[in-house]
Amino acid sequence: MRETWRRPKLNIDSRVKRKFKGCILMPNIGYGSNKKIRRVLPNGFTKFLVHNYAELDLLMMHNRKLCAEISHNVSTLKRESIVERAAQLNIAITNGSARLCSQEDE
């Protein structure tokens, strides 16, 4: 696993500071993306974090632009109800199949 990026010490002899060829590049403002497409997913939607059943109703009028993403701390039972309600409202969910386990009665 790669280490997280850390800003190097920029002393007077630093090759990174002097931007030598073959050294790591410093993050600059020029590497940013366009503001209109900054948080847009490849499918054209923007993510909206959903924690409960009621927050899903906020997306009813914006289902062409926004898609729901179920928060990580939502239980399995509530996830199932959110996924069912999203199917009724025709709302896309990015992680709809996450942590949904089918229970079989024996």
Short mmCIF file of N, CA and C in Angstrom, two decimals:
data_model
loop_
_atom_site.label_atom_id
_atom_site.label_comp_id
_atom_site.label_asym_id
_atom_site.label_seq_id
_atom_site.Cartn_x
_atom_site.Cartn_y
_atom_site.Cartn_z
N MET A 1 0.84 -1.17 0.00
CA MET A 1 0.00 0.00 0.00
C MET A 1 0.88 1.24 0.00
N ARG A 2 0.54 2.20 -0.86
CA ARG A 2 1.36 3.40 -0.96
C ARG A 2 1.13 4.31 0.22
N GLU A 3 2.17 5.03 0.58
CA GLU A 3 2.03 6.01 1.65
C GLU A 3 1.24 7.20 1.14
N THR A 4 0.63 7.92 2.07
CA THR A 4 -0.07 9.13 1.69
C THR A 4 0.95 10.20 1.34
N TRP A 5 0.53 11.12 0.49
CA TRP A 5 1.45 12.14 0.03
C TRP A 5 1.75 13.12 1.15
N ARG A 6 2.99 13.43 1.33
CA ARG A 6 3.40 14.42 2.32
C ARG A 6 4.21 15.49 1.61
N ARG A 7 3.99 16.73 2.00
CA ARG A 7 4.75 17.81 1.39
C ARG A 7 6.21 17.68 1.80
N PRO A 8 7.12 17.67 0.84
CA PRO A 8 8.54 17.52 1.18
C PRO A 8 9.09 18.81 1.79
N LYS A 9 10.15 18.65 2.55
CA LYS A 9 10.81 19.81 3.12
C LYS A 9 11.44 20.61 1.96
N LEU A 10 11.10 21.84 1.86
CA LEU A 10 11.56 22.65 0.73
C LEU A 10 12.70 23.56 1.17
N ASN A 11 13.87 22.95 1.35
CA ASN A 11 15.04 23.76 1.68
C ASN A 11 15.69 24.29 0.40
N ILE A 12 16.77 24.99 0.52
CA ILE A 12 17.35 25.66 -0.65
C ILE A 12 17.94 24.69 -1.66
N ASP A 13 18.27 23.48 -1.23
CA ASP A 13 18.88 22.51 -2.14
C ASP A 13 17.88 21.48 -2.67
N SER A 14 16.62 21.66 -2.40
CA SER A 14 15.63 20.65 -2.76
C SER A 14 15.45 20.56 -4.27
N ARG A 15 15.52 19.32 -4.76
CA ARG A 15 15.29 19.09 -6.19
C ARG A 15 13.83 19.29 -6.55
N VAL A 16 12.94 19.01 -5.60
CA VAL A 16 11.51 19.19 -5.84
C VAL A 16 11.19 20.67 -5.97
N LYS A 17 11.79 21.47 -5.10
CA LYS A 17 11.54 22.92 -5.14
C LYS A 17 12.05 23.52 -6.44
N ARG A 18 13.19 23.02 -6.91
CA ARG A 18 13.76 23.56 -8.14
C ARG A 18 13.18 22.90 -9.39
N LYS A 19 12.23 21.94 -9.20
CA LYS A 19 11.48 21.29 -10.28
C LYS A 19 12.39 20.59 -11.28
N PHE A 20 13.29 19.77 -10.77
CA PHE A 20 14.14 18.97 -11.63
C PHE A 20 13.32 17.88 -12.31
N LYS A 21 13.77 17.47 -13.49
CA LYS A 21 13.09 16.42 -14.22
C LYS A 21 13.26 15.09 -13.48
N GLY A 22 12.19 14.33 -13.39
CA GLY A 22 12.23 13.04 -12.72
C GLY A 22 11.84 13.07 -11.26
N CYS A 23 11.64 14.24 -10.70
CA CYS A 23 11.23 14.35 -9.30
C CYS A 23 9.71 14.41 -9.21
N ILE A 24 9.21 14.24 -8.01
CA ILE A 24 7.76 14.30 -7.83
C ILE A 24 7.26 15.71 -8.07
N LEU A 25 6.04 15.81 -8.54
CA LEU A 25 5.45 17.11 -8.80
C LEU A 25 4.69 17.59 -7.57
N MET A 26 4.75 18.88 -7.32
CA MET A 26 4.01 19.46 -6.21
C MET A 26 2.58 19.74 -6.68
N PRO A 27 1.59 19.52 -5.83
CA PRO A 27 0.22 19.86 -6.22
C PRO A 27 0.05 21.36 -6.31
N ASN A 28 -0.52 21.80 -7.40
CA ASN A 28 -0.73 23.23 -7.63
C ASN A 28 -2.19 23.47 -7.98
N ILE A 29 -2.57 24.71 -8.01
CA ILE A 29 -3.95 25.06 -8.35
C ILE A 29 -4.25 24.73 -9.81
N GLY A 30 -3.24 24.62 -10.63
CA GLY A 30 -3.45 24.34 -12.04
C GLY A 30 -3.91 22.93 -12.33
N TYR A 31 -3.78 22.01 -11.36
CA TYR A 31 -4.20 20.63 -11.57
C TYR A 31 -5.68 20.43 -11.29
N GLY A 32 -6.39 21.43 -10.82
CA GLY A 32 -7.81 21.30 -10.51
C GLY A 32 -8.65 21.14 -11.77
N SER A 33 -9.83 20.57 -11.60
CA SER A 33 -10.73 20.37 -12.73
C SER A 33 -11.74 21.51 -12.81
N ASN A 34 -12.51 21.51 -13.87
CA ASN A 34 -13.51 22.54 -14.09
C ASN A 34 -14.57 22.48 -12.98
N LYS A 35 -15.06 23.64 -12.52
CA LYS A 35 -16.02 23.66 -11.42
C LYS A 35 -17.34 23.01 -11.78
N LYS A 36 -17.72 23.06 -13.04
CA LYS A 36 -19.00 22.49 -13.45
C LYS A 36 -18.99 20.96 -13.38
N ILE A 37 -17.84 20.36 -13.61
CA ILE A 37 -17.78 18.90 -13.62
C ILE A 37 -16.93 18.35 -12.48
N ARG A 38 -16.66 19.14 -11.47
CA ARG A 38 -15.74 18.72 -10.41
C ARG A 38 -16.24 17.50 -9.64
N ARG A 39 -17.48 17.51 -9.22
CA ARG A 39 -18.00 16.41 -8.42
C ARG A 39 -18.99 15.54 -9.19
N VAL A 40 -18.90 15.55 -10.51
CA VAL A 40 -19.81 14.76 -11.34
C VAL A 40 -19.21 13.38 -11.56
N LEU A 41 -20.03 12.35 -11.37
CA LEU A 41 -19.59 10.98 -11.57
C LEU A 41 -19.52 10.67 -13.07
N PRO A 42 -18.85 9.60 -13.47
CA PRO A 42 -18.79 9.26 -14.90
C PRO A 42 -20.14 8.99 -15.55
N ASN A 43 -21.15 8.63 -14.74
CA ASN A 43 -22.48 8.40 -15.32
C ASN A 43 -23.28 9.68 -15.46
N GLY A 44 -22.73 10.83 -15.08
CA GLY A 44 -23.39 12.11 -15.26
C GLY A 44 -24.14 12.62 -14.04
N PHE A 45 -24.21 11.82 -12.98
CA PHE A 45 -24.91 12.22 -11.77
C PHE A 45 -23.94 12.83 -10.76
N THR A 46 -24.51 13.58 -9.81
CA THR A 46 -23.76 14.09 -8.67
C THR A 46 -24.26 13.35 -7.44
N LYS A 47 -23.35 12.97 -6.53
CA LYS A 47 -23.73 12.19 -5.36
C LYS A 47 -24.45 13.05 -4.33
N PHE A 48 -25.44 12.45 -3.67
CA PHE A 48 -26.15 13.06 -2.56
C PHE A 48 -26.22 12.02 -1.46
N LEU A 49 -25.66 12.32 -0.30
CA LEU A 49 -25.58 11.36 0.79
C LEU A 49 -26.92 11.24 1.50
N VAL A 50 -27.40 10.01 1.62
CA VAL A 50 -28.71 9.75 2.22
C VAL A 50 -28.51 8.95 3.50
N HIS A 51 -29.11 9.44 4.59
CA HIS A 51 -29.00 8.76 5.87
C HIS A 51 -30.28 8.03 6.26
N ASN A 52 -31.42 8.50 5.76
CA ASN A 52 -32.68 7.87 6.16
C ASN A 52 -33.69 7.94 5.02
N TYR A 53 -34.85 7.40 5.31
CA TYR A 53 -35.93 7.28 4.33
C TYR A 53 -36.43 8.64 3.88
N ALA A 54 -36.49 9.61 4.80
CA ALA A 54 -37.06 10.93 4.49
C ALA A 54 -36.15 11.75 3.57
N GLU A 55 -34.85 11.57 3.70
CA GLU A 55 -33.92 12.33 2.85
C GLU A 55 -34.00 11.88 1.39
N LEU A 56 -34.50 10.70 1.18
CA LEU A 56 -34.64 10.20 -0.19
C LEU A 56 -35.72 10.96 -0.94
N ASP A 57 -36.72 11.46 -0.21
CA ASP A 57 -37.79 12.22 -0.84
C ASP A 57 -37.32 13.58 -1.36
N LEU A 58 -36.20 14.08 -0.84
CA LEU A 58 -35.65 15.34 -1.34
C LEU A 58 -35.17 15.22 -2.78
N LEU A 59 -34.82 14.01 -3.18
CA LEU A 59 -34.28 13.78 -4.53
C LEU A 59 -35.36 13.53 -5.57
N MET A 60 -36.61 13.56 -5.15
CA MET A 60 -37.70 13.21 -6.06
C MET A 60 -37.73 14.12 -7.29
N MET A 61 -37.53 15.41 -7.10
CA MET A 61 -37.58 16.36 -8.21
C MET A 61 -36.25 16.47 -8.95
N HIS A 62 -35.18 15.94 -8.36
CA HIS A 62 -33.85 16.09 -8.95
C HIS A 62 -33.25 14.75 -9.37
N ASN A 63 -34.08 13.79 -9.74
CA ASN A 63 -33.54 12.46 -10.05
C ASN A 63 -32.80 12.40 -11.38
N ARG A 64 -32.82 13.46 -12.17
CA ARG A 64 -32.04 13.48 -13.42
C ARG A 64 -30.61 13.97 -13.19
N LYS A 65 -30.39 14.74 -12.11
CA LYS A 65 -29.07 15.31 -11.84
C LYS A 65 -28.36 14.64 -10.68
N LEU A 66 -29.12 14.25 -9.65
CA LEU A 66 -28.52 13.71 -8.43
C LEU A 66 -28.80 12.23 -8.30
N CYS A 67 -27.84 11.51 -7.75
CA CYS A 67 -28.07 10.12 -7.40
C CYS A 67 -27.78 9.96 -5.91
N ALA A 68 -28.42 9.00 -5.30
CA ALA A 68 -28.29 8.79 -3.86
C ALA A 68 -27.11 7.88 -3.57
N GLU A 69 -26.45 8.16 -2.46
CA GLU A 69 -25.45 7.25 -1.92
C GLU A 69 -25.80 7.02 -0.47
N ILE A 70 -26.03 5.78 -0.09
CA ILE A 70 -26.44 5.46 1.27
C ILE A 70 -25.23 5.58 2.18
N SER A 71 -25.41 6.26 3.30
CA SER A 71 -24.33 6.48 4.24
C SER A 71 -23.82 5.16 4.82
N HIS A 72 -22.59 5.16 5.30
CA HIS A 72 -21.97 3.92 5.75
C HIS A 72 -22.56 3.40 7.05
N ASN A 73 -23.18 4.26 7.85
CA ASN A 73 -23.66 3.83 9.16
C ASN A 73 -25.15 3.52 9.19
N VAL A 74 -25.74 3.24 8.03
CA VAL A 74 -27.15 2.88 7.95
C VAL A 74 -27.26 1.36 8.06
N SER A 75 -28.22 0.89 8.87
CA SER A 75 -28.36 -0.54 9.10
C SER A 75 -28.92 -1.24 7.85
N THR A 76 -28.83 -2.56 7.87
CA THR A 76 -29.26 -3.36 6.72
C THR A 76 -30.76 -3.26 6.48
N LEU A 77 -31.54 -3.23 7.56
CA LEU A 77 -33.00 -3.14 7.41
C LEU A 77 -33.40 -1.82 6.78
N LYS A 78 -32.78 -0.74 7.21
CA LYS A 78 -33.11 0.56 6.65
C LYS A 78 -32.59 0.69 5.22
N ARG A 79 -31.48 0.02 4.93
CA ARG A 79 -30.96 0.03 3.56
C ARG A 79 -31.96 -0.59 2.60
N GLU A 80 -32.56 -1.70 3.02
CA GLU A 80 -33.53 -2.37 2.16
C GLU A 80 -34.72 -1.47 1.86
N SER A 81 -35.20 -0.74 2.87
CA SER A 81 -36.34 0.14 2.65
C SER A 81 -35.95 1.33 1.77
N ILE A 82 -34.73 1.82 1.93
CA ILE A 82 -34.26 2.94 1.10
C ILE A 82 -34.14 2.50 -0.36
N VAL A 83 -33.61 1.30 -0.58
CA VAL A 83 -33.45 0.80 -1.95
C VAL A 83 -34.81 0.58 -2.61
N GLU A 84 -35.77 0.05 -1.86
CA GLU A 84 -37.12 -0.15 -2.41
C GLU A 84 -37.78 1.18 -2.76
N ARG A 85 -37.65 2.16 -1.87
CA ARG A 85 -38.26 3.47 -2.10
C ARG A 85 -37.59 4.17 -3.29
N ALA A 86 -36.28 4.01 -3.44
CA ALA A 86 -35.58 4.62 -4.56
C ALA A 86 -36.02 4.02 -5.89
N ALA A 87 -36.32 2.73 -5.88
CA ALA A 87 -36.81 2.09 -7.10
C ALA A 87 -38.20 2.63 -7.46
N GLN A 88 -39.02 2.91 -6.46
CA GLN A 88 -40.35 3.47 -6.73
C GLN A 88 -40.26 4.88 -7.29
N LEU A 89 -39.31 5.67 -6.76
CA LEU A 89 -39.16 7.06 -7.18
C LEU A 89 -38.25 7.22 -8.40
N ASN A 90 -37.70 6.11 -8.90
CA ASN A 90 -36.81 6.13 -10.06
C ASN A 90 -35.56 6.96 -9.78
N ILE A 91 -34.95 6.71 -8.63
CA ILE A 91 -33.72 7.40 -8.22
C ILE A 91 -32.58 6.40 -8.28
N ALA A 92 -31.48 6.80 -8.90
CA ALA A 92 -30.31 5.94 -8.99
C ALA A 92 -29.56 5.92 -7.66
N ILE A 93 -29.03 4.76 -7.29
CA ILE A 93 -28.25 4.61 -6.06
C ILE A 93 -26.88 4.06 -6.45
N THR A 94 -25.83 4.69 -5.95
CA THR A 94 -24.48 4.25 -6.31
C THR A 94 -24.09 2.98 -5.58
N ASN A 95 -24.45 2.85 -4.31
CA ASN A 95 -24.08 1.66 -3.54
C ASN A 95 -25.32 0.92 -3.07
N GLY A 96 -26.22 0.65 -3.97
CA GLY A 96 -27.49 0.02 -3.63
C GLY A 96 -27.36 -1.42 -3.18
N SER A 97 -26.36 -2.14 -3.65
CA SER A 97 -26.22 -3.55 -3.28
C SER A 97 -25.24 -3.77 -2.15
N ALA A 98 -24.73 -2.70 -1.55
CA ALA A 98 -23.74 -2.84 -0.48
C ALA A 98 -24.42 -3.27 0.81
N ARG A 99 -23.87 -4.25 1.45
CA ARG A 99 -24.31 -4.78 2.74
C ARG A 99 -25.77 -5.22 2.76
N LEU A 100 -26.24 -5.70 1.64
CA LEU A 100 -27.58 -6.30 1.60
C LEU A 100 -27.40 -7.81 1.52
N CYS A 101 -27.70 -8.49 2.60
CA CYS A 101 -27.54 -9.94 2.61
C CYS A 101 -28.91 -10.59 2.62
N SER A 102 -29.05 -11.63 1.86
CA SER A 102 -30.32 -12.34 1.81
C SER A 102 -30.32 -13.42 2.89
N GLN A 103 -31.36 -13.42 3.71
CA GLN A 103 -31.46 -14.41 4.78
C GLN A 103 -32.41 -15.51 4.34
N GLU A 104 -31.96 -16.73 4.51
CA GLU A 104 -32.77 -17.88 4.14
C GLU A 104 -33.28 -18.56 5.40
N ASP A 105 -34.57 -18.81 5.44
CA ASP A 105 -35.15 -19.52 6.59
C ASP A 105 -34.98 -21.02 6.38
N GLU A 106 -34.48 -21.68 7.39
CA GLU A 106 -34.27 -23.12 7.28
C GLU A 106 -35.22 -23.87 8.18
#
